């Protein structure tokens, strides 16, 4: 049974209290249903972030947008909106900060003396191909900078809008400079509409895998997050579909609800699936030592208990059945010289 009172097109059903605010204001319920997305230009001094977490497989990330319209209630990036004075709830989805100077900052970063190139993750926090990208095209401009400087980049997104930039991605792939990771947590379209309400449909994501692969662009799939009691019965079906579409590899994560993600998710699951909300929450707790979140380095990726072990074993079976012997290519830094010209960098 699903509750029809859910606010369609949103993951968060309300704003949650900002941990850093002394005073809070909560609009009426009717106000939440009529909220429109607003965009605010911000002016960061840098765009490339060094990733210092030892259990994350990247050295650098960059995010052209702060906040994300896709509306996933479980998004780990939600608490970062609080540092800007906003809520991790509806504000995160409706008040988007736009970094129009990101391409210029990226080019400045590439010119830094002594910089040793390493692949950069585009979308380490919020989605670089969220709906705002249709209007602002910041991601497209950043990819062009990467192509001009022959710098490798890994793109992570939930949106088939990535196909718009295939004219840039294809020549990058020919130089082993790019890979695309698509997030596909479910291929059940009814569930997808509630889990990630403003992302591309599962059908369009699978089609994107085919088109990217046909153009020589390596595709990885993130089956993430796995939420027990919601999509935990889908891994083998998803792996079969993405294998048939041409994906070269996959990864997955178990859901964890840290900080203010927790109240956002609880409100969402109670509204969207009132009949199984407590079951889902208890299953998550069984993977997280009785809690809904987990910040322990390395342990946070694995979870614990029988449910987590069952999920891990399912993916092991799927990897052997559909991806045995496949390896995702490593991107090349050989062409990067710190200039647009292909001359040797002397200093």
mmCIF file with all atom_site columns, C-alpha atoms in Angstrom, residues 68-147:
data_model
loop_
_atom_site.group_PDB
_atom_site.id
_atom_site.type_symbol
_atom_site.label_atom_id
_atom_site.label_alt_id
_atom_site.label_comp_id
_atom_site.label_asym_id
_atom_site.label_entity_id
_atom_site.label_seq_id
_atom_site.pdbx_PDB_ins_code
_atom_site.Cartn_x
_atom_site.Cartn_y
_atom_site.Cartn_z
_atom_site.occupancy
_atom_site.B_iso_or_equiv
_atom_site.pdbx_formal_charge
_atom_site.auth_seq_id
_atom_site.auth_comp_id
_atom_site.auth_asym_id
_atom_site.auth_atom_id
_atom_site.pdbx_PDB_model_num
ATOM 1  C CA . UNK A 1 68  ? 20.240 18.671 -6.204  1.00 0.00 ? 68  UNK A CA 1
ATOM 2  C CA . UNK A 1 69  ? 16.845 18.687 -7.895  1.00 0.00 ? 69  UNK A CA 1
ATOM 3  C CA . UNK A 1 70  ? 16.702 14.909 -8.316  1.00 0.00 ? 70  UNK A CA 1
ATOM 4  C CA . UNK A 1 71  ? 15.017 14.547 -4.941  1.00 0.00 ? 71  UNK A CA 1
ATOM 5  C CA . UNK A 1 72  ? 16.496 11.329 -3.504  1.00 0.00 ? 72  UNK A CA 1
ATOM 6  C CA . UNK A 1 73  ? 15.502 11.234 0.171   1.00 0.00 ? 73  UNK A CA 1
ATOM 7  C CA . UNK A 1 74  ? 18.572 9.168  1.110   1.00 0.00 ? 74  UNK A CA 1
ATOM 8  C CA . UNK A 1 75  ? 21.174 11.459 -0.525  1.00 0.00 ? 75  UNK A CA 1
ATOM 9  C CA . UNK A 1 76  ? 24.306 11.647 1.634   1.00 0.00 ? 76  UNK A CA 1
ATOM 10 C CA . UNK A 1 77  ? 24.954 15.220 0.414   1.00 0.00 ? 77  UNK A CA 1
ATOM 11 C CA . UNK A 1 78  ? 21.878 16.712 2.067   1.00 0.00 ? 78  UNK A CA 1
ATOM 12 C CA . UNK A 1 79  ? 23.624 17.840 5.288   1.00 0.00 ? 79  UNK A CA 1
ATOM 13 C CA . UNK A 1 80  ? 26.097 19.939 3.262   1.00 0.00 ? 80  UNK A CA 1
ATOM 14 C CA . UNK A 1 81  ? 23.245 22.338 2.471   1.00 0.00 ? 81  UNK A CA 1
ATOM 15 C CA . UNK A 1 82  ? 23.112 23.300 6.131   1.00 0.00 ? 82  UNK A CA 1
ATOM 16 C CA . UNK A 1 83  ? 26.513 24.971 5.908   1.00 0.00 ? 83  UNK A CA 1
ATOM 17 C CA . UNK A 1 84  ? 24.906 27.471 3.514   1.00 0.00 ? 84  UNK A CA 1
ATOM 18 C CA . UNK A 1 85  ? 22.114 28.256 5.980   1.00 0.00 ? 85  UNK A CA 1
ATOM 19 C CA . UNK A 1 86  ? 19.500 26.035 4.329   1.00 0.00 ? 86  UNK A CA 1
ATOM 20 C CA . UNK A 1 87  ? 17.650 22.883 5.348   1.00 0.00 ? 87  UNK A CA 1
ATOM 21 C CA . UNK A 1 88  ? 18.694 19.390 4.306   1.00 0.00 ? 88  UNK A CA 1
ATOM 22 C CA . UNK A 1 89  ? 15.032 18.764 3.474   1.00 0.00 ? 89  UNK A CA 1
ATOM 23 C CA . UNK A 1 90  ? 13.089 20.474 0.710   1.00 0.00 ? 90  UNK A CA 1
ATOM 24 C CA . UNK A 1 91  ? 15.611 23.350 0.551   1.00 0.00 ? 91  UNK A CA 1
ATOM 25 C CA . UNK A 1 92  ? 18.236 20.886 -0.698  1.00 0.00 ? 92  UNK A CA 1
ATOM 26 C CA . UNK A 1 93  ? 16.030 20.083 -3.704  1.00 0.00 ? 93  UNK A CA 1
ATOM 27 C CA . UNK A 1 94  ? 14.550 23.520 -4.365  1.00 0.00 ? 94  UNK A CA 1
ATOM 28 C CA . UNK A 1 95  ? 17.295 26.039 -3.555  1.00 0.00 ? 95  UNK A CA 1
ATOM 29 C CA . UNK A 1 96  ? 20.141 25.276 -5.937  1.00 0.00 ? 96  UNK A CA 1
ATOM 30 C CA . UNK A 1 97  ? 23.424 27.166 -5.932  1.00 0.00 ? 97  UNK A CA 1
ATOM 31 C CA . UNK A 1 98  ? 25.069 27.504 -9.315  1.00 0.00 ? 98  UNK A CA 1
ATOM 32 C CA . UNK A 1 99  ? 28.819 27.855 -9.884  1.00 0.00 ? 99  UNK A CA 1
ATOM 33 C CA . UNK A 1 100 ? 28.979 29.546 -13.274 1.00 0.00 ? 100 UNK A CA 1
ATOM 34 C CA . UNK A 1 101 ? 32.699 30.266 -12.877 1.00 0.00 ? 101 UNK A CA 1
ATOM 35 C CA . UNK A 1 102 ? 33.527 26.557 -12.468 1.00 0.00 ? 102 UNK A CA 1
ATOM 36 C CA . UNK A 1 103 ? 35.043 26.133 -15.983 1.00 0.00 ? 103 UNK A CA 1
ATOM 37 C CA . UNK A 1 104 ? 37.411 29.072 -15.449 1.00 0.00 ? 104 UNK A CA 1
ATOM 38 C CA . UNK A 1 105 ? 38.400 27.769 -12.014 1.00 0.00 ? 105 UNK A CA 1
ATOM 39 C CA . UNK A 1 106 ? 39.067 24.328 -13.480 1.00 0.00 ? 106 UNK A CA 1
ATOM 40 C CA . UNK A 1 107 ? 41.342 25.734 -16.169 1.00 0.00 ? 107 UNK A CA 1
ATOM 41 C CA . UNK A 1 108 ? 43.192 27.729 -13.503 1.00 0.00 ? 108 UNK A CA 1
ATOM 42 C CA . UNK A 1 109 ? 43.623 24.519 -11.489 1.00 0.00 ? 109 UNK A CA 1
ATOM 43 C CA . UNK A 1 110 ? 45.100 22.694 -14.484 1.00 0.00 ? 110 UNK A CA 1
ATOM 44 C CA . UNK A 1 111 ? 47.685 25.455 -14.895 1.00 0.00 ? 111 UNK A CA 1
ATOM 45 C CA . UNK A 1 112 ? 48.969 25.204 -11.327 1.00 0.00 ? 112 UNK A CA 1
ATOM 46 C CA . UNK A 1 113 ? 52.716 24.715 -11.198 1.00 0.00 ? 113 UNK A CA 1
ATOM 47 C CA . UNK A 1 114 ? 53.647 21.296 -9.881  1.00 0.00 ? 114 UNK A CA 1
ATOM 48 C CA . UNK A 1 115 ? 50.182 19.774 -10.271 1.00 0.00 ? 115 UNK A CA 1
ATOM 49 C CA . UNK A 1 116 ? 50.383 16.036 -10.892 1.00 0.00 ? 116 UNK A CA 1
ATOM 50 C CA . UNK A 1 117 ? 47.320 14.916 -12.850 1.00 0.00 ? 117 UNK A CA 1
ATOM 51 C CA . UNK A 1 118 ? 44.925 12.297 -11.519 1.00 0.00 ? 118 UNK A CA 1
ATOM 52 C CA . UNK A 1 119 ? 41.371 11.488 -12.644 1.00 0.00 ? 119 UNK A CA 1
ATOM 53 C CA . UNK A 1 120 ? 38.773 13.854 -11.188 1.00 0.00 ? 120 UNK A CA 1
ATOM 54 C CA . UNK A 1 121 ? 35.286 12.684 -10.239 1.00 0.00 ? 121 UNK A CA 1
ATOM 55 C CA . UNK A 1 122 ? 32.665 15.011 -11.698 1.00 0.00 ? 122 UNK A CA 1
ATOM 56 C CA . UNK A 1 123 ? 29.750 14.768 -9.210  1.00 0.00 ? 123 UNK A CA 1
ATOM 57 C CA . UNK A 1 124 ? 31.448 13.691 -6.026  1.00 0.00 ? 124 UNK A CA 1
ATOM 58 C CA . UNK A 1 125 ? 28.637 15.308 -4.051  1.00 0.00 ? 125 UNK A CA 1
ATOM 59 C CA . UNK A 1 126 ? 25.643 16.503 -6.102  1.00 0.00 ? 126 UNK A CA 1
ATOM 60 C CA . UNK A 1 127 ? 24.650 15.469 -9.624  1.00 0.00 ? 127 UNK A CA 1
ATOM 61 C CA . UNK A 1 128 ? 26.359 17.389 -12.417 1.00 0.00 ? 128 UNK A CA 1
ATOM 62 C CA . UNK A 1 129 ? 23.553 16.477 -14.846 1.00 0.00 ? 129 UNK A CA 1
ATOM 63 C CA . UNK A 1 130 ? 20.611 17.422 -12.637 1.00 0.00 ? 130 UNK A CA 1
ATOM 64 C CA . UNK A 1 131 ? 17.824 19.329 -14.479 1.00 0.00 ? 131 UNK A CA 1
ATOM 65 C CA . UNK A 1 132 ? 19.550 22.693 -13.913 1.00 0.00 ? 132 UNK A CA 1
ATOM 66 C CA . UNK A 1 133 ? 22.291 21.584 -16.301 1.00 0.00 ? 133 UNK A CA 1
ATOM 67 C CA . UNK A 1 134 ? 19.900 21.906 -19.255 1.00 0.00 ? 134 UNK A CA 1
ATOM 68 C CA . UNK A 1 135 ? 19.785 25.621 -18.591 1.00 0.00 ? 135 UNK A CA 1
ATOM 69 C CA . UNK A 1 136 ? 23.291 26.450 -17.368 1.00 0.00 ? 136 UNK A CA 1
ATOM 70 C CA . UNK A 1 137 ? 25.480 23.938 -19.267 1.00 0.00 ? 137 UNK A CA 1
ATOM 71 C CA . UNK A 1 138 ? 28.279 24.238 -16.698 1.00 0.00 ? 138 UNK A CA 1
ATOM 72 C CA . UNK A 1 139 ? 29.092 20.527 -16.828 1.00 0.00 ? 139 UNK A CA 1
ATOM 73 C CA . UNK A 1 140 ? 29.388 20.664 -20.604 1.00 0.00 ? 140 UNK A CA 1
ATOM 74 C CA . UNK A 1 141 ? 31.839 23.564 -20.382 1.00 0.00 ? 141 UNK A CA 1
ATOM 75 C CA . UNK A 1 142 ? 33.892 21.757 -17.744 1.00 0.00 ? 142 UNK A CA 1
ATOM 76 C CA . UNK A 1 143 ? 34.106 18.662 -19.929 1.00 0.00 ? 143 UNK A CA 1
ATOM 77 C CA . UNK A 1 144 ? 35.321 20.834 -22.789 1.00 0.00 ? 144 UNK A CA 1
ATOM 78 C CA . UNK A 1 145 ? 38.092 22.169 -20.554 1.00 0.00 ? 145 UNK A CA 1
ATOM 79 C CA . UNK A 1 146 ? 39.074 18.592 -19.687 1.00 0.00 ? 146 UNK A CA 1
ATOM 80 C CA . UNK A 1 147 ? 39.189 17.714 -23.384 1.00 0.00 ? 147 UNK A CA 1
#
